[in-house]
Short mmCIF file of C-alpha atoms and ligand atoms in Angstrom, two decimals:
data_model
loop_
_atom_site.label_atom_id
_atom_site.label_comp_id
_atom_site.label_asym_id
_atom_site.label_seq_id
_atom_site.Cartn_x
_atom_site.Cartn_y
_atom_site.Cartn_z
CA MET X 167 -40.88 0.01 21.09
CA HIS X 168 -39.67 -3.50 21.06
CA PHE X 169 -36.56 -4.65 19.30
CA ASN X 170 -37.22 -5.65 15.68
CA PRO X 171 -34.55 -8.07 14.56
CA SER X 172 -35.49 -7.80 10.79
CA LEU X 173 -35.38 -4.04 10.95
CA TYR X 174 -31.96 -4.30 12.66
CA VAL X 175 -30.74 -6.54 9.76
CA VAL X 176 -32.03 -4.14 7.13
CA LEU X 177 -30.36 -1.21 8.91
CA SER X 178 -26.96 -2.87 9.26
CA LEU X 179 -27.20 -3.94 5.57
CA LEU X 180 -27.87 -0.27 4.65
CA ALA X 181 -24.92 0.80 6.78
CA SER X 182 -22.55 -1.59 5.05
CA LEU X 183 -23.90 -0.62 1.62
CA GLY X 184 -23.22 2.88 2.68
CA SER X 185 -19.60 2.11 3.28
CA VAL X 186 -19.30 0.28 -0.11
CA SER X 187 -20.73 3.11 -2.07
CA ALA X 188 -18.49 5.52 -0.28
CA VAL X 189 -15.65 4.23 -2.61
CA GLY X 190 -14.81 7.28 -4.58
CA VAL X 191 -12.66 10.33 -4.94
CA VAL X 192 -11.32 11.62 -1.64
CA GLY X 193 -11.56 15.41 -1.15
CA GLN X 194 -11.67 18.10 -3.74
CA ALA X 195 -9.07 19.58 -5.98
CA PRO X 196 -7.17 22.48 -4.52
CA GLY X 197 -5.90 25.24 -6.79
CA PHE X 198 -6.82 26.12 -10.33
CA ALA X 199 -8.74 22.89 -11.06
CA ALA X 200 -10.98 23.20 -8.06
CA ASP X 201 -14.13 22.74 -10.12
CA THR X 202 -13.19 19.29 -11.35
CA THR X 203 -15.85 16.69 -10.56
CA GLY X 204 -14.69 13.69 -12.75
CA GLY X 205 -17.17 10.91 -12.77
CA GLY X 206 -19.20 12.52 -9.99
CA ASN X 207 -21.36 10.08 -8.07
CA SER X 208 -21.70 7.44 -10.77
CA SER X 209 -21.55 3.96 -9.24
CA PRO X 210 -18.00 2.67 -9.09
CA VAL X 211 -16.91 0.04 -11.66
CA TYR X 212 -14.06 -2.38 -11.11
CA PRO X 213 -12.47 -3.29 -14.50
CA LYS X 214 -11.71 -7.01 -14.67
CA ASP X 215 -8.74 -6.60 -17.13
CA ILE X 216 -6.96 -4.10 -19.35
CA LYS X 217 -9.56 -4.45 -22.09
CA GLU X 218 -12.28 -3.32 -19.71
CA LEU X 219 -10.13 -0.59 -18.14
CA THR X 220 -9.48 0.88 -21.56
CA ALA X 221 -13.21 0.61 -22.43
CA TYR X 222 -14.30 2.38 -19.29
CA LEU X 223 -11.75 5.17 -19.79
CA THR X 224 -12.59 5.64 -23.45
CA ASP X 225 -16.44 5.50 -23.51
CA ASN X 226 -18.76 8.35 -23.38
CA SER X 227 -20.27 7.79 -19.91
CA PRO X 228 -19.23 9.54 -16.72
CA ARG X 229 -17.45 6.91 -14.65
CA VAL X 230 -15.83 6.29 -11.32
CA ILE X 231 -13.29 3.57 -12.21
CA VAL X 232 -11.70 1.76 -9.26
CA LEU X 233 -8.41 -0.10 -9.52
CA ASN X 234 -7.57 -2.63 -6.77
CA LYS X 235 -4.87 -4.56 -8.72
CA GLU X 236 -2.24 -4.14 -11.39
CA TYR X 237 -3.23 -3.73 -15.12
CA ASN X 238 -0.29 -4.76 -17.19
CA TYR X 239 -0.44 -3.52 -20.78
CA ILE X 240 3.08 -4.68 -21.65
CA GLY X 241 2.97 -7.00 -24.66
CA SER X 242 -0.77 -6.23 -25.35
CA GLU X 243 0.05 -4.42 -28.61
CA GLY X 244 3.17 -6.26 -29.55
CA LYS X 245 6.79 -5.26 -29.83
CA VAL X 246 8.48 -3.15 -32.39
CA SER X 247 12.08 -3.57 -33.60
CA GLU X 248 13.48 -0.89 -35.81
CA LYS X 249 16.27 1.65 -36.23
CA GLY X 250 16.70 4.36 -33.68
CA CYS X 251 19.60 6.61 -32.64
CA ARG X 252 22.18 7.28 -30.02
CA PRO X 253 22.03 10.94 -28.97
CA ASP X 254 25.11 12.92 -27.88
CA SER X 255 23.88 12.67 -24.31
CA ASN X 256 24.45 8.93 -24.28
CA LYS X 257 28.11 8.82 -23.45
CA CYS X 258 27.59 6.61 -20.47
CA PRO X 259 30.24 4.07 -19.72
CA GLY X 260 28.77 0.60 -19.87
CA ASN X 261 25.12 0.60 -20.76
CA GLY X 262 23.44 3.09 -18.40
CA GLY X 263 22.25 5.70 -20.87
CA GLN X 264 19.10 6.37 -22.89
CA ASP X 265 18.97 5.80 -26.61
CA ALA X 266 16.14 7.18 -28.65
CA ILE X 267 13.25 5.87 -30.72
CA ASN X 268 12.77 8.04 -33.75
CA GLY X 269 9.61 9.55 -32.19
CA ALA X 270 8.35 12.73 -33.82
CA ASN X 271 11.22 12.22 -36.22
CA TRP X 272 13.53 13.29 -33.36
CA CYS X 273 16.60 11.38 -34.55
CA SER X 274 16.42 12.75 -38.02
CA ASN X 275 15.65 16.30 -36.79
CA SER X 276 18.50 16.17 -34.39
CA LYS X 277 20.74 14.84 -37.11
CA TYR X 278 21.50 11.67 -35.21
CA PRO X 279 21.82 8.82 -37.68
CA LEU X 280 19.35 5.91 -37.45
CA SER X 281 22.26 3.66 -36.61
CA ILE X 282 21.30 1.45 -33.80
CA SER X 283 18.59 -1.15 -33.35
CA VAL X 284 15.85 -0.36 -30.85
CA SER X 285 13.23 -2.80 -29.60
CA TYR X 286 10.36 -1.46 -27.55
CA ASP X 287 6.93 -2.29 -26.30
CA LYS X 288 4.29 -0.68 -28.55
CA ALA X 289 1.64 -0.13 -25.78
CA GLY X 290 3.91 2.27 -23.98
CA ILE X 291 4.26 4.68 -26.86
CA ALA X 292 0.73 6.07 -26.81
CA GLY X 293 -1.43 6.75 -23.79
CA ILE X 294 -4.99 5.51 -23.31
CA PRO X 295 -7.26 8.27 -24.86
CA VAL X 296 -9.33 9.17 -21.80
CA LYS X 297 -12.73 10.77 -22.33
CA SER X 298 -14.54 13.42 -20.25
CA ASN X 299 -16.10 13.06 -16.88
CA LYS X 300 -13.95 10.20 -15.47
CA SER X 301 -12.56 9.52 -11.99
CA LEU X 302 -9.80 6.89 -11.97
CA ILE X 303 -8.95 5.99 -8.48
CA GLY X 304 -6.89 3.33 -6.71
CA ILE X 305 -7.47 1.38 -3.49
CA GLY X 306 -4.64 1.48 -0.96
CA SER X 307 -1.46 1.19 -3.05
CA SER X 308 -2.85 -1.57 -5.33
CA GLY X 309 -3.95 0.55 -8.31
CA ILE X 310 -1.08 0.13 -10.80
CA ILE X 311 -1.01 0.66 -14.55
CA ARG X 312 2.04 -0.85 -16.09
CA GLY X 313 3.29 -0.27 -19.59
CA LYS X 314 0.83 2.42 -20.71
CA GLY X 315 0.05 6.01 -19.88
CA LEU X 316 -3.02 8.23 -19.95
CA ARG X 317 -3.71 10.88 -22.63
CA ILE X 318 -6.47 13.39 -22.11
CA ALA X 319 -6.81 15.31 -25.39
CA ASN X 320 -9.11 16.52 -28.23
CA GLY X 321 -11.41 18.47 -25.92
CA ALA X 322 -11.92 15.68 -23.28
CA LYS X 323 -12.11 17.34 -19.85
CA ASN X 324 -13.09 17.09 -16.23
CA VAL X 325 -10.94 14.11 -15.24
CA ILE X 326 -9.65 13.08 -11.77
CA ILE X 327 -6.73 10.64 -11.43
CA GLN X 328 -6.17 9.80 -7.84
CA ASN X 329 -3.93 7.30 -6.04
CA ILE X 330 -2.69 5.45 -9.16
CA HIS X 331 0.88 4.32 -9.98
CA ILE X 332 1.84 4.49 -13.59
CA THR X 333 5.09 2.71 -14.43
CA GLU X 334 7.43 1.04 -16.93
CA LEU X 335 6.91 2.84 -20.24
CA ASN X 336 9.99 1.74 -22.14
CA PRO X 337 12.28 3.58 -19.67
CA GLN X 338 15.33 2.69 -21.68
CA TYR X 339 14.28 4.95 -24.56
CA ILE X 340 13.73 8.68 -25.14
CA TRP X 341 10.19 8.72 -26.74
CA GLY X 342 9.41 5.45 -24.98
CA GLY X 343 6.21 6.95 -23.68
CA ASP X 344 4.70 9.76 -21.47
CA ALA X 345 2.82 8.85 -18.25
CA ILE X 346 0.23 11.53 -18.39
CA THR X 347 -0.33 13.78 -21.40
CA LEU X 348 -2.72 16.71 -21.45
CA VAL X 349 -3.47 18.50 -24.73
CA ASN X 350 -6.63 20.48 -25.47
CA THR X 351 -8.43 19.86 -22.28
CA ASP X 352 -9.69 21.55 -19.08
CA LEU X 353 -10.20 20.75 -15.42
CA ILE X 354 -7.74 17.99 -14.76
CA TRP X 355 -6.88 16.91 -11.18
CA ILE X 356 -3.89 14.66 -10.68
CA ASP X 357 -3.65 13.68 -7.07
CA HIS X 358 -1.59 11.12 -5.14
CA VAL X 359 -0.28 9.71 -8.39
CA LYS X 360 3.12 8.11 -8.63
CA THR X 361 5.01 7.85 -11.92
CA SER X 362 8.21 5.83 -12.20
CA LEU X 363 10.38 4.35 -14.99
CA ILE X 364 9.02 6.36 -17.79
CA GLY X 365 10.77 6.78 -21.23
CA ARG X 366 9.90 10.38 -21.85
CA GLN X 367 7.85 12.81 -19.78
CA HIS X 368 6.23 11.97 -16.51
CA ILE X 369 3.64 14.69 -16.97
CA VAL X 370 3.36 16.86 -20.15
CA THR X 371 0.96 19.63 -21.23
CA GLY X 372 0.97 21.07 -24.67
CA TYR X 373 0.81 22.40 -27.28
CA GLU X 374 -2.94 23.24 -27.32
CA PRO X 375 -4.55 24.66 -24.20
CA SER X 376 -4.87 22.44 -21.15
CA ASN X 377 -6.56 25.27 -19.22
CA ARG X 378 -7.09 24.54 -15.52
CA VAL X 379 -4.85 21.79 -14.06
CA THR X 380 -3.93 20.82 -10.43
CA ILE X 381 -1.19 18.36 -9.68
CA SER X 382 -1.16 17.59 -5.93
CA ASN X 383 0.39 15.17 -3.52
CA SER X 384 2.01 13.26 -6.34
CA GLU X 385 5.43 11.57 -6.59
CA ILE X 386 7.68 11.94 -9.64
CA ASP X 387 10.21 9.20 -9.05
CA GLY X 388 13.10 9.73 -11.36
CA ARG X 389 15.20 6.71 -10.37
CA THR X 390 16.21 4.85 -13.51
CA SER X 391 18.89 2.54 -14.89
CA TRP X 392 18.67 4.36 -18.25
CA SER X 393 19.61 7.91 -17.48
CA ALA X 394 20.07 10.56 -20.19
CA THR X 395 22.51 12.16 -17.81
CA CYS X 396 24.30 8.89 -17.06
CA ASP X 397 23.75 9.04 -13.31
CA GLY X 398 20.62 7.04 -12.47
CA HIS X 399 18.44 10.21 -12.60
CA HIS X 400 15.68 10.77 -15.18
CA TYR X 401 16.00 13.94 -17.18
CA TRP X 402 12.55 14.32 -18.78
CA ALA X 403 10.28 14.81 -15.78
CA ILE X 404 7.66 17.47 -16.29
CA LEU X 405 7.00 19.69 -19.37
CA PHE X 406 4.28 22.48 -19.29
CA TYR X 407 4.18 23.66 -22.81
CA GLY X 408 0.56 24.64 -23.57
CA THR X 409 -1.15 27.97 -24.18
CA SER X 410 -3.57 29.69 -21.66
CA ASP X 411 -2.77 27.03 -19.09
CA LYS X 412 -3.11 27.68 -15.33
CA VAL X 413 -1.38 24.98 -13.35
CA THR X 414 -1.25 24.52 -9.54
CA MET X 415 1.50 22.19 -8.31
CA LEU X 416 0.94 21.59 -4.58
CA GLY X 417 2.55 19.18 -2.16
CA ASN X 418 4.36 17.06 -4.74
CA TYR X 419 7.57 15.04 -4.23
CA ILE X 420 9.92 15.28 -7.17
CA HIS X 421 13.05 13.30 -6.59
CA ASN X 422 16.04 11.75 -8.30
CA THR X 423 15.50 13.64 -11.51
CA SER X 424 18.19 15.56 -13.45
CA GLY X 425 16.34 18.04 -15.63
CA ARG X 426 12.95 19.55 -16.72
CA SER X 427 11.50 19.33 -13.20
CA PRO X 428 9.59 21.23 -14.62
CA LYS X 429 10.37 22.94 -17.94
CA VAL X 430 7.73 25.70 -18.19
CA GLY X 431 6.88 27.61 -21.39
CA GLY X 432 4.41 27.42 -24.16
CA THR X 433 3.03 29.45 -27.00
CA GLY X 434 0.76 32.53 -26.90
CA SER X 435 -0.14 33.21 -23.30
CA GLY X 436 1.75 30.14 -22.27
CA THR X 437 1.60 28.60 -18.78
CA LEU X 438 0.96 30.22 -15.46
CA LEU X 439 2.40 27.96 -12.79
CA HIS X 440 1.84 28.26 -9.04
CA ALA X 441 4.38 25.82 -7.52
CA VAL X 442 3.76 25.73 -3.82
CA ASN X 443 4.73 23.52 -0.92
CA ASN X 444 6.51 20.94 -3.09
CA TYR X 445 9.62 19.10 -2.16
CA TRP X 446 12.51 18.65 -4.64
CA GLU X 447 15.14 16.16 -3.54
CA ASN X 448 18.28 14.79 -5.09
CA ASN X 449 18.18 16.51 -8.46
CA SER X 450 21.57 16.07 -10.13
CA GLY X 451 20.83 18.68 -12.88
CA HIS X 452 18.22 21.44 -12.94
CA ALA X 453 14.71 21.76 -11.48
CA PHE X 454 13.11 24.82 -13.12
CA ASP X 455 13.69 25.69 -16.74
CA ILE X 456 11.46 28.72 -17.31
CA SER X 457 11.29 29.70 -21.04
CA GLU X 458 9.27 31.98 -23.23
CA ASN X 459 5.65 32.81 -22.30
CA ALA X 460 5.79 31.20 -18.86
CA LYS X 461 5.00 32.86 -15.57
CA VAL X 462 5.87 31.21 -12.34
CA LEU X 463 5.15 31.92 -8.70
CA ALA X 464 7.23 29.41 -6.58
CA GLU X 465 6.64 29.79 -2.87
CA GLY X 466 6.87 27.68 0.25
CA ASN X 467 8.80 24.92 -1.50
CA ALA X 468 11.71 22.91 -0.07
CA PHE X 469 14.75 22.03 -2.17
CA GLN X 470 17.32 19.50 -0.89
CA ASN X 471 20.42 18.51 -2.88
CA VAL X 472 19.13 20.22 -6.07
CA LYS X 473 22.15 21.14 -8.05
CA THR X 474 20.65 23.82 -10.19
CA THR X 475 17.34 24.96 -8.97
CA LEU X 476 16.83 27.38 -11.85
CA LEU X 477 18.48 27.59 -15.29
CA SER X 478 20.00 31.01 -15.58
CA GLY X 479 18.76 33.93 -17.73
CA ARG X 480 15.08 33.18 -17.16
CA GLU X 481 13.14 36.07 -15.67
CA ALA X 482 9.39 35.43 -15.37
CA LEU X 483 9.68 34.01 -11.91
CA PHE X 484 8.77 35.24 -8.47
CA SER X 485 10.73 33.08 -5.95
CA VAL X 486 9.97 35.22 -2.88
CA PRO X 487 13.70 35.92 -2.48
CA ASP X 488 13.56 37.54 0.97
CA THR X 489 11.28 38.39 3.86
CA GLY X 490 10.71 41.90 2.47
CA SER X 491 9.52 40.59 -0.90
CA ALA X 492 7.05 38.14 0.75
CA GLU X 493 4.88 41.21 1.28
CA ALA X 494 4.75 41.87 -2.52
CA CYS X 495 2.06 39.33 -2.73
CA ARG X 496 -0.28 41.07 -0.30
CA SER X 497 -1.71 43.61 -2.76
CA ALA X 498 -2.10 40.93 -5.50
CA LEU X 499 -3.18 37.87 -3.52
CA GLY X 500 -4.39 39.34 -0.23
CA ARG X 501 -1.68 37.47 1.74
CA LYS X 502 2.01 37.40 2.08
CA CYS X 503 3.87 34.73 0.06
CA GLU X 504 5.94 32.07 1.78
CA LEU X 505 9.67 31.88 1.34
CA ASN X 506 11.30 28.82 -0.16
CA ALA X 507 13.78 26.68 1.87
CA PHE X 508 17.07 25.24 0.67
CA GLY X 509 19.52 22.57 1.75
CA SER X 510 22.70 22.03 -0.28
CA SER X 511 20.93 23.53 -3.38
CA GLY X 512 21.72 26.17 -5.99
CA ALA X 513 20.50 29.75 -5.93
CA PHE X 514 16.84 30.40 -6.87
CA VAL X 515 16.20 34.05 -7.42
CA GLY X 516 13.38 35.54 -9.46
CA THR X 517 12.02 38.96 -8.81
CA ALA X 518 9.29 39.42 -11.36
CA THR X 519 6.04 40.46 -9.63
CA GLY X 520 3.91 41.86 -12.51
CA PHE X 521 1.84 38.73 -12.86
CA LEU X 522 1.16 37.89 -9.25
CA GLY X 523 -2.52 38.90 -9.55
CA THR X 524 -3.04 36.06 -12.02
CA MET X 525 -1.89 33.44 -9.47
CA LYS X 526 -5.10 33.54 -7.35
CA ASP X 527 -5.90 29.82 -7.09
CA GLY X 528 -7.21 29.82 -3.53
CA VAL X 529 -4.29 27.92 -2.03
CA SER X 530 -3.09 28.98 1.40
CA PRO X 531 0.50 27.83 1.68
CA MET X 532 2.21 26.43 4.79
CA ALA X 533 5.60 27.50 5.75
CA ALA X 534 8.44 25.81 3.87
CA SER X 535 9.90 24.57 7.16
CA LYS X 536 7.01 22.11 7.37
CA VAL X 537 7.09 20.90 3.80
CA VAL X 538 9.60 18.02 3.92
CA ALA X 539 7.76 16.18 6.65
CA SER X 540 4.35 16.87 5.16
CA VAL X 541 5.30 15.79 1.71
CA LEU X 542 7.04 12.63 2.83
CA ALA X 543 3.98 11.76 4.84
CA ASN X 544 1.38 12.52 2.12
CA ALA X 545 2.78 12.46 -1.40
CA GLY X 546 2.47 9.39 -3.63
CA VAL X 547 0.21 6.38 -3.72
CA GLY X 548 -1.32 4.51 -0.71
CA LYS X 549 -1.36 7.62 1.44
CA ILE X 550 -5.09 8.56 1.45
C1 NAG K 86 -19.64 15.70 -18.97
O1 NAG K 86 -20.54 16.20 -17.91
C2 NAG K 86 -21.06 17.47 -18.18
C3 NAG K 86 -21.80 17.92 -16.99
O2 NAG K 86 -22.70 16.93 -16.58
C4 NAG K 86 -21.97 17.44 -19.44
O3 NAG K 86 -22.47 18.66 -19.75
C5 NAG K 86 -21.08 16.89 -20.58
O4 NAG K 86 -21.86 16.72 -21.73
C6 NAG K 86 -20.43 15.60 -20.27
N1 NAG K 86 -19.47 15.26 -21.35
C7 NAG K 86 -19.48 14.13 -21.96
C8 NAG K 86 -18.55 13.92 -23.11
O5 NAG K 86 -20.26 13.23 -21.64
C1 NAG K 87 18.79 9.49 -5.50
O1 NAG K 87 19.85 10.34 -5.87
C2 NAG K 87 20.81 10.50 -4.89
C3 NAG K 87 21.86 11.52 -5.43
O2 NAG K 87 21.22 12.54 -6.13
C4 NAG K 87 21.54 9.29 -4.58
O3 NAG K 87 22.36 9.42 -3.51
C5 NAG K 87 20.42 8.25 -4.06
O4 NAG K 87 21.06 7.01 -3.84
C6 NAG K 87 19.38 8.14 -5.19
N1 NAG K 87 18.36 7.24 -4.62
C7 NAG K 87 18.15 6.09 -5.06
C8 NAG K 87 17.21 5.23 -4.29
O5 NAG K 87 18.66 5.59 -6.06
C1 NAG K 88 18.79 11.56 -1.44
O1 NAG K 88 20.19 11.53 -1.32
C2 NAG K 88 20.58 11.29 0.00
C3 NAG K 88 22.12 11.39 0.05
O2 NAG K 88 22.65 10.54 -0.98
C4 NAG K 88 20.06 9.88 0.48
O3 NAG K 88 20.47 9.67 1.81
C5 NAG K 88 18.57 9.77 0.31
O4 NAG K 88 18.12 8.53 0.60
C6 NAG K 88 18.27 10.18 -1.08
N1 NAG K 88 16.77 10.19 -1.29
C7 NAG K 88 16.22 9.41 -2.11
C8 NAG K 88 14.72 9.54 -2.32
O5 NAG K 88 16.76 8.57 -2.85
#
């Protein structure tokens, strides 16, 4: 057969088209949200501006939405100046604390007088109301959403958020905004996402069911100049407060926070949390706050410079406290659990085992001794 130049051109064109259409979600969700498909194989769309990004996220079509630049929502909905309050926590010398917007009537309910002026960006307060069947993915480390979060609610489900950085939601104010909110949803995969400079929660579920959620390879960066604990660390990091929720947290990097990292609770059957192979570093307050209706298996994690790993008096935790207890998992999960590892951190002991059978999410943990290197190499944006 002789060489056919036009066939050659067609073939190489097909090959290059092949690599273009290969833009999409990388991998599949580990853990409880394994069945998440997001926008599936819909052709990728590249929003030209914030208006188009919001339109793609909020319409009724399945979509693969690709971000290769920053989308800045700051100023897009105007500014608000009104009365807010100064909570007791803000006793910071100079100006390094967090004052509060009267979100959810918080100032009034907490009996803090509406005595100070607050001025904030309106776009940060409410997240973009994302609909079902969406994949939102970033290219390299270029996919940034500034000044507005994402809210998956009201029955919207099957959403993948991968390799995106969400930042600058009125970080100076409590109630300034949440980066990712889940309420009344199912099948959500948050992967290689970074959140930084957030006013309120970096990730929150509640109060209605969020069902199956996986948060993997993500970075919760708590560094802030407006710390509710007056020390450059963000207090309101992660709140799991739904009902019937099953959450896998795998391979995440949670650093420079000072509280609620995470707070786990909820109503009714609350939250089941499998926290595995995560790295907590430089937490000046507490990591886990496990309250009513929560059940937590924490294994194979690494804690470095975490002052209080667990608020006391909270029982529904299995922390794999010793080599013998690692075997307790075998009958429930068909494998032993991995011990956690600690450097300059507080005690982390939970011996509740009754719920281990509900923690079957298919994840096979690595040993905690490998976690710091693995998480630092993989967690956050620009690392897939
Ligand atoms: C999402 O996709 C599923 C499966 O294809 C479909 O059944 C459902 O109707 C879609 N939801 C919306 C809101 O388009
Ligand atoms: C993170 O917190 C630690 C103390 O907990 C502090 O030493 C370090 O400087 C902080 N990192 C940054 C980049 O601010
Ligand atoms: C954590 O704190 C140590 C000691 O202060 C510091 O060397 C390290 O850079 C900090 N890590 C981060 C992510 O700031």
